[in-house]
Coordinates of C-alpha atoms and ligand atoms in Angstrom, one line a residue:
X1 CA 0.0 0.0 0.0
X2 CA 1.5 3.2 -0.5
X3 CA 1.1 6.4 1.2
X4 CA -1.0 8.1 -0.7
X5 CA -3.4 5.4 -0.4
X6 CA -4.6 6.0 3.0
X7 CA -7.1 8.4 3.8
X8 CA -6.6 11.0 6.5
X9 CA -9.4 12.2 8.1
X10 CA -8.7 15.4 8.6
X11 CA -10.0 16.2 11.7
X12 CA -8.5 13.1 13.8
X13 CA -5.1 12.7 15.2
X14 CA -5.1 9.2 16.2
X15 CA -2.3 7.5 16.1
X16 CA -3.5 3.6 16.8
X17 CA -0.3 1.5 17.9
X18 CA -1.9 -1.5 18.6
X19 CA -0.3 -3.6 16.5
X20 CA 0.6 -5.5 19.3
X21 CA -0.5 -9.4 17.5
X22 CA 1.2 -12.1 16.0
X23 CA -2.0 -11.9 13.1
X24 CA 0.8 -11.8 10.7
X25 CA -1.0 -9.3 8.2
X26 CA 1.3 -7.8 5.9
X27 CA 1.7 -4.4 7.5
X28 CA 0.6 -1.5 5.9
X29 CA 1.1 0.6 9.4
X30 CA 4.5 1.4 8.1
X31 CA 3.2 3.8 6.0
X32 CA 3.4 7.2 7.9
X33 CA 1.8 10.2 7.0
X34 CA 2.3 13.8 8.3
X35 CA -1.0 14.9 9.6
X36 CA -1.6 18.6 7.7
X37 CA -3.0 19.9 11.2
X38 CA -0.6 22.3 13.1
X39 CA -1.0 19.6 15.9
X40 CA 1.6 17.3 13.6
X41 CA 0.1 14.1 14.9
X42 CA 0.7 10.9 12.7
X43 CA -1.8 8.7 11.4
X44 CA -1.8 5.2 10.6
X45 CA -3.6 2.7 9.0
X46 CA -7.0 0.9 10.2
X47 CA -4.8 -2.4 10.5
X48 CA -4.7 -2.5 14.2
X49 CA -8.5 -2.4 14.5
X50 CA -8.7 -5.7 12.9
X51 CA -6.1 -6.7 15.5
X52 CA -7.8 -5.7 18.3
X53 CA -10.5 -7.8 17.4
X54 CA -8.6 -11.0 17.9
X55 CA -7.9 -10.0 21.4
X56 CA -4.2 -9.1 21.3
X57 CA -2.6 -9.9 25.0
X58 CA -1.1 -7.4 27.1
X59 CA 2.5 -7.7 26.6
X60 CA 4.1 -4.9 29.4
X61 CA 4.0 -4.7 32.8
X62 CA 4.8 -2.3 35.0
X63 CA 6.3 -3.6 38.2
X64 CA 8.4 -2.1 41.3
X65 CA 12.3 -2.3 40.8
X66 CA 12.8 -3.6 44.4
X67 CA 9.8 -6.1 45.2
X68 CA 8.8 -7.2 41.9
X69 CA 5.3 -6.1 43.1
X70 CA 2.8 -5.2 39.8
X71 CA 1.3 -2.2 39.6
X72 CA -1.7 -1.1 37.4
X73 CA -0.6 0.3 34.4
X74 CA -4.3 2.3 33.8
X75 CA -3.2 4.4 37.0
X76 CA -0.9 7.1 37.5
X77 CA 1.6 5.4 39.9
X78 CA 5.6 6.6 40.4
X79 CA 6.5 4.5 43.3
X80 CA 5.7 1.1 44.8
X81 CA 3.0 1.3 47.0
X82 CA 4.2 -1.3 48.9
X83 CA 8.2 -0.8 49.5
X84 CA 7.9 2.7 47.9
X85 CA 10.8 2.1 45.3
X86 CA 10.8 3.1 41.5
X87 CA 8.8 2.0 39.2
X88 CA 9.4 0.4 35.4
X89 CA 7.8 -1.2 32.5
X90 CA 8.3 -4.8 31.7
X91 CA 8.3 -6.3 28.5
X92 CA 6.6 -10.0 27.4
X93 CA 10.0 -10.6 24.8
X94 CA 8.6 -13.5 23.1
X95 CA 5.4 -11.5 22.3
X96 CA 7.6 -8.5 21.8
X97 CA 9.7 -10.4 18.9
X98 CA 7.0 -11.9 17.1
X99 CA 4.9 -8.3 17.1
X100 CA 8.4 -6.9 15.9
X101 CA 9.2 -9.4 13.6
X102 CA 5.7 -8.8 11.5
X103 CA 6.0 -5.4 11.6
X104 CA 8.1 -4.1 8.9
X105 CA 9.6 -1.1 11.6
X106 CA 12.6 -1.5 9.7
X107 CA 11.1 0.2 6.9
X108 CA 9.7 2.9 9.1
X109 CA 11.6 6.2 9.6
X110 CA 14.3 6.8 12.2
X111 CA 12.0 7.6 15.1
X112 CA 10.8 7.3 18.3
X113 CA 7.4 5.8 17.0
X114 CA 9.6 3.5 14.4
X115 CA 9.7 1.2 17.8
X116 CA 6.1 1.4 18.8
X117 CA 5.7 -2.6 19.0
X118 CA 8.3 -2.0 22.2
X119 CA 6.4 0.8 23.2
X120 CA 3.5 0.7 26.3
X121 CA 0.9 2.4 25.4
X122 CA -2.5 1.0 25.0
X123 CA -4.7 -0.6 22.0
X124 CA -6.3 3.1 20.0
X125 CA -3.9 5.2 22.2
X126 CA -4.0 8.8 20.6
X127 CA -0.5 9.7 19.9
X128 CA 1.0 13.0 20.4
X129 CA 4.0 13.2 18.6
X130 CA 6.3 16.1 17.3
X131 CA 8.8 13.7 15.1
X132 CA 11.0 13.5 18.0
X133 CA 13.7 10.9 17.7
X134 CA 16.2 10.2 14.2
X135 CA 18.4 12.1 15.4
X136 CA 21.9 12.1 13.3
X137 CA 24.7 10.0 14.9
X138 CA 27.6 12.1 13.7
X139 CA 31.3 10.4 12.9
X140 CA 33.8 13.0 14.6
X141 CA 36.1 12.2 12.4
X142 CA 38.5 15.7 13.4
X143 CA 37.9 15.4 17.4
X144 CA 38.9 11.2 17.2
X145 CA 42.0 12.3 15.4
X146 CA 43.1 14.9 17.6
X147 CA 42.5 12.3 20.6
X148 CA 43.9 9.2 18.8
X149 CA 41.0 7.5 18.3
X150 CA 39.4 5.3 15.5
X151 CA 36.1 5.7 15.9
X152 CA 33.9 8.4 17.2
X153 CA 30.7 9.2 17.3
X154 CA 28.2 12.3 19.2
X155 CA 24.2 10.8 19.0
X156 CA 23.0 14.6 18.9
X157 CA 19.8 14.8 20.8
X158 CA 19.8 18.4 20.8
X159 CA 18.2 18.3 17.6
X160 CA 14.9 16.9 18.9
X161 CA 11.9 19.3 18.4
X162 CA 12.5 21.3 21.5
X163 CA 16.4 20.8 21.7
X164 CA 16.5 17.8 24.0
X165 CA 16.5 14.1 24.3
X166 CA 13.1 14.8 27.0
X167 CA 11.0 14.8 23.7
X168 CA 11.7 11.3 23.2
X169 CA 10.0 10.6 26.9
X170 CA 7.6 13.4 26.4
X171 CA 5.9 12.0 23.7
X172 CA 5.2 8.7 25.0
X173 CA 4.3 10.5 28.6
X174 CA 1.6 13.1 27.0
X175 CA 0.2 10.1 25.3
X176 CA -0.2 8.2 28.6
X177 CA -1.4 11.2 30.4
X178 CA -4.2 11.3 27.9
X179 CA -4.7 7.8 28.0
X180 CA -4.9 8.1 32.1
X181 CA -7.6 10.8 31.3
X182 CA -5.3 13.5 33.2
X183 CA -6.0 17.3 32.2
X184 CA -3.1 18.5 33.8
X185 CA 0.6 18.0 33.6
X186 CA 3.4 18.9 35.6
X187 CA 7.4 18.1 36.6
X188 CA 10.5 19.8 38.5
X189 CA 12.9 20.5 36.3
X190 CA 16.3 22.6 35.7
X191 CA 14.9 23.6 32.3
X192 CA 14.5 20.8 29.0
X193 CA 11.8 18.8 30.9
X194 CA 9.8 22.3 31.2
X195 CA 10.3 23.2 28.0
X196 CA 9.4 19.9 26.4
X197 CA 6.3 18.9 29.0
X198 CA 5.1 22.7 28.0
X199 CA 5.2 21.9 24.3
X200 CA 3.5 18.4 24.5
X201 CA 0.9 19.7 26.4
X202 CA 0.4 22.0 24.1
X203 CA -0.7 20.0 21.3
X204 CA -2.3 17.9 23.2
X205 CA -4.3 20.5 24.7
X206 CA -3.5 19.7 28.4
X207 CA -2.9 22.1 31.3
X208 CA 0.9 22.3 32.3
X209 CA 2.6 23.5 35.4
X210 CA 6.2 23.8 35.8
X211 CA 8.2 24.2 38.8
X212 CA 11.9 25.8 37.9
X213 CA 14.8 26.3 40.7
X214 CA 14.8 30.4 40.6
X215 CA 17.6 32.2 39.2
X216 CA 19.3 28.7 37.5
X217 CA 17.4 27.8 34.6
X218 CA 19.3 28.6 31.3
X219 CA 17.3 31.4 29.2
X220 CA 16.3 29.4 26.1
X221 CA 14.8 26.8 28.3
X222 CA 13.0 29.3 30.4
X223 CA 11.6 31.4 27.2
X224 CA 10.2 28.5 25.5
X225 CA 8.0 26.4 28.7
X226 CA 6.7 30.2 28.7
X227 CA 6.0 30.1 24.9
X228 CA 4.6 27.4 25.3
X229 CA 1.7 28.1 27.3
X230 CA 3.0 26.5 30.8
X231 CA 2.3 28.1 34.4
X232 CA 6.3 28.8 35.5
X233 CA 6.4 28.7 38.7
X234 CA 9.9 29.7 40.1
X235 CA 11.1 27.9 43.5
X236 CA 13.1 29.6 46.0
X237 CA 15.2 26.5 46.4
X238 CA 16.8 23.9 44.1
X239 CA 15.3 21.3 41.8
X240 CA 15.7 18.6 44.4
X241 CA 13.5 20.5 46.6
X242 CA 10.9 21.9 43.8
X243 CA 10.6 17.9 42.7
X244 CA 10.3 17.2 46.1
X245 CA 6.9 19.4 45.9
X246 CA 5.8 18.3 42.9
X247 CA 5.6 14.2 44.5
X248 CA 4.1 15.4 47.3
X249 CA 1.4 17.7 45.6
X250 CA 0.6 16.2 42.3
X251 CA -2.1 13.9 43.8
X252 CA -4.0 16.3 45.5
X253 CA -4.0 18.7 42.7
X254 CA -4.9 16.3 40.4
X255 CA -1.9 16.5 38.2
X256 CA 0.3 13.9 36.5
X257 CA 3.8 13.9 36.8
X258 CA 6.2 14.1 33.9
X259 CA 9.6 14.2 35.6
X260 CA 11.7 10.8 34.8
X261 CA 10.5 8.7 37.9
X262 CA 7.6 8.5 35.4
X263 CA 8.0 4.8 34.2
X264 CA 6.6 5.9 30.4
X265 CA 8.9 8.5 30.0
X266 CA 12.1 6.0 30.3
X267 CA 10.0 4.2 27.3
X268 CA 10.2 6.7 24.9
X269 CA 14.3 7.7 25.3
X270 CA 15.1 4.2 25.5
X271 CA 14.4 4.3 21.9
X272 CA 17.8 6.4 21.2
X273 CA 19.7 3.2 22.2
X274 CA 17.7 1.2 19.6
X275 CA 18.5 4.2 16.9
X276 CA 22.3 4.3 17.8
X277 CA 22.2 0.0 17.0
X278 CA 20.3 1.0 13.9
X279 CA 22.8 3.5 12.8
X280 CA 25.9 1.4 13.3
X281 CA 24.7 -1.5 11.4
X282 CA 22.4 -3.4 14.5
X283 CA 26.0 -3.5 16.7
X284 CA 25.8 -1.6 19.8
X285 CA 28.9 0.8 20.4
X286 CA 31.8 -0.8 23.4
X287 CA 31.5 2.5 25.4
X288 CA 28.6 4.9 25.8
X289 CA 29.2 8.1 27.6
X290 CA 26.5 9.9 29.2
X291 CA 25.6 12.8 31.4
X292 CA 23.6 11.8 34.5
X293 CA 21.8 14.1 36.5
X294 CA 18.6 12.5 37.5
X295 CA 19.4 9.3 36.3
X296 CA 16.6 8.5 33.4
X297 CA 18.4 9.0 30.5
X298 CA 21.0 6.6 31.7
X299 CA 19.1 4.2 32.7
X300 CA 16.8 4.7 29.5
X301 CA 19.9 3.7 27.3
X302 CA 21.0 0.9 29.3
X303 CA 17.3 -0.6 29.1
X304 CA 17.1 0.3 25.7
X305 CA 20.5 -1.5 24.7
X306 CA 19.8 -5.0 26.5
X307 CA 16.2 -5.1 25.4
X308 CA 17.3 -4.7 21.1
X309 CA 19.4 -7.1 22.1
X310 CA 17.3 -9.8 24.0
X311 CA 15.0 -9.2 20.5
X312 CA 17.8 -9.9 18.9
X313 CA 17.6 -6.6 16.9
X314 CA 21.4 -5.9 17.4
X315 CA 24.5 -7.7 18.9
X316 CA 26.3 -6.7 22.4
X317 CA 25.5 -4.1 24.7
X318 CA 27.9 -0.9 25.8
X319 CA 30.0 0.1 29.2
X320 CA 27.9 2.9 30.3
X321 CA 29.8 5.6 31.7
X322 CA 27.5 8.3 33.5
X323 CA 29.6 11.5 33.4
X324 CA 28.6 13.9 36.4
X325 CA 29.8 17.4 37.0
X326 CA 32.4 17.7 40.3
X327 CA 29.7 20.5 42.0
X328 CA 26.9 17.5 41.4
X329 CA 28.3 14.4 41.4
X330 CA 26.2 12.0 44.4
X331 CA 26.2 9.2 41.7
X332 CA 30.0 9.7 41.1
X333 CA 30.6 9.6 44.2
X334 CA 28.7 5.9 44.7
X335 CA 31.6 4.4 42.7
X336 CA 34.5 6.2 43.8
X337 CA 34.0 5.5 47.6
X338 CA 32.3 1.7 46.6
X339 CA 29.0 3.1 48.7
X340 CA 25.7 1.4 48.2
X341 CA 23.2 4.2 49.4
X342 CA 23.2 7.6 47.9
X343 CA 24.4 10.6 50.1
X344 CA 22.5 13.5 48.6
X345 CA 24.7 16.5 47.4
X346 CA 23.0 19.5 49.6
X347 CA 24.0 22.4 47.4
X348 CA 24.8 21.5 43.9
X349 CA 26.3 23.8 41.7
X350 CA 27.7 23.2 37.9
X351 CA 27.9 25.8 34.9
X352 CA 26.5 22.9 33.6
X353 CA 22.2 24.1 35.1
X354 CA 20.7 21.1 33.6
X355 CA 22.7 18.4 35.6
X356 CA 22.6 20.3 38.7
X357 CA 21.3 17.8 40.8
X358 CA 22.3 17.0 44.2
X359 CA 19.6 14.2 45.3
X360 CA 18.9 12.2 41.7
X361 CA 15.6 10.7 42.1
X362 CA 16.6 7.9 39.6
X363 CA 19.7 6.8 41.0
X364 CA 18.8 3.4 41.5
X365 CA 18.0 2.4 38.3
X366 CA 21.2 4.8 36.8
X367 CA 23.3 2.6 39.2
X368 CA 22.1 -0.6 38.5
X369 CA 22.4 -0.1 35.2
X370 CA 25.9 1.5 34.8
X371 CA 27.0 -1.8 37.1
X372 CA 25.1 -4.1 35.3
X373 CA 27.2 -2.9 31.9
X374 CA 30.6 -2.9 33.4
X375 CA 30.5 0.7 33.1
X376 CA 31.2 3.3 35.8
X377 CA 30.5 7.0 36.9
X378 CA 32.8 9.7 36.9
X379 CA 33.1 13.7 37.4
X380 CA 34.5 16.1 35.0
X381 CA 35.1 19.8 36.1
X382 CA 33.1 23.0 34.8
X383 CA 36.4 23.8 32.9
X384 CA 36.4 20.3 31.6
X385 CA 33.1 20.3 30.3
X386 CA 33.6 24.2 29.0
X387 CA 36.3 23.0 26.8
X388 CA 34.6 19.7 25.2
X389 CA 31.8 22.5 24.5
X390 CA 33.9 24.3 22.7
X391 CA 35.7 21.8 20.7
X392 CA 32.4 19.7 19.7
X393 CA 31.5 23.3 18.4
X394 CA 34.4 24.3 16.7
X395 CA 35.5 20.8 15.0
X396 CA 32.5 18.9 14.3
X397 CA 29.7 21.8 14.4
X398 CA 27.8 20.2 17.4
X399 CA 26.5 23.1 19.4
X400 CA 25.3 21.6 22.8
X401 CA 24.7 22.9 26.2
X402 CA 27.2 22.4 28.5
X403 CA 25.4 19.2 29.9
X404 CA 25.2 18.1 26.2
X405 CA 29.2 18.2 26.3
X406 CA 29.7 16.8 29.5
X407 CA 30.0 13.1 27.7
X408 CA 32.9 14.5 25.3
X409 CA 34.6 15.7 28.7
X410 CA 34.1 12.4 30.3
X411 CA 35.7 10.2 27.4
X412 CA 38.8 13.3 27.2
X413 CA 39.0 12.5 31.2
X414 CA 39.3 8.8 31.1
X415 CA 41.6 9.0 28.0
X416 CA 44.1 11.0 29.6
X417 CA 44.2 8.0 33.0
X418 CA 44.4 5.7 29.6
X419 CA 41.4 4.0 30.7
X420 CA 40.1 3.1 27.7
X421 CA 40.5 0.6 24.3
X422 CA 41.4 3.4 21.5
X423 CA 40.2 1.7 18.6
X424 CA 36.8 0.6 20.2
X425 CA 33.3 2.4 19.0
X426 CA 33.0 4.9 21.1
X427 CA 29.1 7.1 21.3
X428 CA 29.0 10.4 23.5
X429 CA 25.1 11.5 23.8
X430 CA 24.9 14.7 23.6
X431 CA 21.7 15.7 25.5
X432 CA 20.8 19.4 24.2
X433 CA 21.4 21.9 22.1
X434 CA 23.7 25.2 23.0
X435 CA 20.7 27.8 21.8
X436 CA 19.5 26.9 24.9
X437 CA 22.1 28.7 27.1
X438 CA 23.4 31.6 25.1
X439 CA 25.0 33.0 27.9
X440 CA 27.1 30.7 29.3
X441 CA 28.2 30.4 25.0
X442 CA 29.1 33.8 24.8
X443 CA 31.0 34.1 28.2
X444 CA 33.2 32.1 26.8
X445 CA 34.0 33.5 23.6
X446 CA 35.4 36.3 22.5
X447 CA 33.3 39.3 21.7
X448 CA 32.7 40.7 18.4
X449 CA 35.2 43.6 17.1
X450 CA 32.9 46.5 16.8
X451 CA 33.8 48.4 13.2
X452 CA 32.6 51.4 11.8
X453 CA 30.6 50.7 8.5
X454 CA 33.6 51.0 5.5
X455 CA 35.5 48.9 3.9
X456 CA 38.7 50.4 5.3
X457 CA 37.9 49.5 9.0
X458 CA 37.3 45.8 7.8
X459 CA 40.2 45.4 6.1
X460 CA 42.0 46.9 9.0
X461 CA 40.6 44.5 11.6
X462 CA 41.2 41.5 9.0
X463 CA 45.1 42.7 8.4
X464 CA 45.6 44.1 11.5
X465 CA 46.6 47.3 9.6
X466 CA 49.7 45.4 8.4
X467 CA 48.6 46.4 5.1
Ligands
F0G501 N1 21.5 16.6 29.8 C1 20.5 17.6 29.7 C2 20.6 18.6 28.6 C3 19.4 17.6 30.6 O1 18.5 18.5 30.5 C4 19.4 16.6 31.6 C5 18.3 16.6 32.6 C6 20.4 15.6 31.6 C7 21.4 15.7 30.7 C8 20.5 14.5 32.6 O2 19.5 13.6 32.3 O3 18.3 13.6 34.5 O4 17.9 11.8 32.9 O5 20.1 12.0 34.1 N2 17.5 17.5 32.7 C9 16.3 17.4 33.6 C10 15.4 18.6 33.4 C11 16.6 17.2 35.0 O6 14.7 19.0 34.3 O7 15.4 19.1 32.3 P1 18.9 12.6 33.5

């Protein structure tokens, strides 16, 4: 069937992603179209209503990290209500296979959605989707020569729809809200999860209220959660403390939370891992670097990595290394002093706003998962991670916020203790883009030369009136 062969009701914006059967159909779901309507929802074929009719099982779970204990997946749940740990989705991976298998996602476009047999939302589920995800895995060819090393490459996910990998979770999370039946949305963040949660709830037409650490959230990321229609609210206090309001408040006010201890946002940027395995030929990289701050993304990969595997979608799985700046580094700190529990950072502090994290609600599943792949966590200074910045800027025209280059710091670190196999794969994730934070780019550069408007006064600031 080709594209132009499905009708698109205009007024809809249903994406149905229940495809979930081993029917077997040939599938004509891998057709996408780009819904004409400003809310750029995708539309799919009528193929999973026949589906649905043959009584597809449920093939995820969610269940409590700790206990094992399932929880309700038709609720909006963060914690176990029994032992109170974190929360994540489970996946059937025989079912999974098969569904996969009959799908034909390979002929899909890079993108979140591409993976929406491995993705838990339920049978008719109205998706709300930006075209997050496909982002471009870019060879460094120039910055692996300068460090000696064969293969290097930055998955840019600063070049999502709002400039951060959080639209990968967001979409899957605004489509579960809706699915919940919430109205209102909300999360604690240092600045991408506000500015993507405002977006999503913007097209989805869902009340969103943001709670940003005063005073620390990089401009961009302020200017565009208040574009995009959210209530900012600004905390006297750090992001530890303004998520700590947003758990204890969200049930009372009715809202759903959208921060990363949200199981379904984990679902959606685990689908970078699968990308990266897609782009490099269905091999997973030997090392992946990573920022950690709350701990999703991390832990997001790691899940992302083993389960394309266990599918047998790709071969091996990465070391993660979780990179952490020194002012923030509790997780860090786990592996250098061989601790089990977290000891919270009380005042974090990192050029570096979006990792500034002292009390990462995530960090058991970021530590289970760096341990589980060999990997370990590590710090990098503010100057450190100022300097990868400006290199990924100035050799491979990455521009990414500081936390975006605080992989690239990371892999420089460990390659100057000579911790690392040189001619290995190597991915740095690269979490946001550097429009966000304009100042901290331009305090670091040199300012332009003011000239009068002639000919003569360029020539002389070109020559340096040696001519
Ligand atoms: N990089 C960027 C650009 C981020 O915005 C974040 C987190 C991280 C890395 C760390 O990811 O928390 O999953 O370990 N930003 C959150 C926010 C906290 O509120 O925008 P993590």
């Amino acid at each position: 069937m080709q594209c132009s062969d499905i009708k698109l009701p205009r007024e809809t914006m249903r994406l149905d992603i229940s495809v979930q059967s081993a029917a077997g159909q040939t599938d004509d779901t891998q057709c996408l179209e780009r819904h004409p309507d400003v809310r750029r929802a995708y539309i799919f074929s009528n193929h999973s209503r026949r589906i649905r009719r043959e009584g597809a099982m449920e093939p995820f779970q969610m269940r409590c990290i700790e206990c094992g204990k399932a929880h309700d997946m038709t609720r909006p749940a963060y914690a176990c209500s029994s032992c109170g740990n974190l929360l994540e989705v489970r996946m059937d991976l025989k079912a999974a296979k098969e569904r996969l298998s009959k799908s034909g996602f390979r002929k899909r476009p890079l993108s979140v959605w591409r993976y929406r047999e491995l993705i838990p939302v339920g049978k008719g589920a109205q998706v709300f989707s930006m075209s997050e995800g496909g982002t471009p895995l870019v060879r460094c060819s120039r910055i692996a020569e300068q460090l000696g090393l064969k293969s290097l490459w930055i998955k840019f996910d600063g070049t999502n729809p709002t400039g951060s990998f959080k639209d990968r979770g967001m979409t899957v999370g605004i489509t579960k809200a809706k699915e919940l039946g919430m109205n209102t949305v909300t999360c604690a963040s240092t600045g991408n999860t506000s500015a993507s949660l405002a977006a999503y709830a913007g097209i989805a037409g869902m009340k969103c209220v943001v709670l940003i650490p005063e005073g620390k959230v990089a401009l961009g990321k302020l200017a565009q959660a208040m574009m995009h229609g959210a209530t900012v609210i600004s905390v006297k206090g750090n992001f530890d403390q303004a998520l700590s309001m947003v758990m204890k408040s969200s049930d009372k006010l009715g809202m759903y939370v959208l921060n990363s201890v949200n199981p379904f946002r984990i679902e959606g940027q685990k689908t970078a891992a699968f990308e990266v395995c897609d782009q490099l030929g269905g091999v997973a990289p030997k090392y992946l670097y990573i920022p950690v701050g709350n701990g999703g993304n991390s832990a997001a990969y790691w899940k992302g990595f083993k389960e394309y595997e266990s599918l047998g979608q790709s071969e091996g799985h990465p070391k993660v290394r979780g990179v952490q700046a020194e002012g923030a580094a509790p997780v860090a700190d786990m592996f250098t002093k061989g601790s089990k529990e977290l000891v919270p950072v009380k005042k974090p502090d990192t050029v570096a706003t979006a990792i500034r994290i002292g009390n990462p609600a995530n960090w058991k599943k970021t530590v289970r998962a760096i341990k589980e792949s060999g990997g370990y966590a590590s710090t990098v200074s503010d100057e450190e991670i100022l300097a990868a910045q400006k290199m990924m800027a100035r050799m491979e025209g990455i521009f990414a916020e500081p936390a975006g280059a605080a992989a690239l710091a990371g892999l420089i670190k460990d390659l100057e203790l000579g911790d690392i196999d040189r001619s290995a794969e190597i991915v740095c994730v690269s979490t946001g883009h550097g429009l966000k934070d304009p100042d901290t780019a331009i305090g670091q550069c040199e300012k332009p030369k003011a000239a009068e408007a002639s000919v003569g006064a360029l020539e002389k600031i070109i020559t340096g009136g040696r001519r």
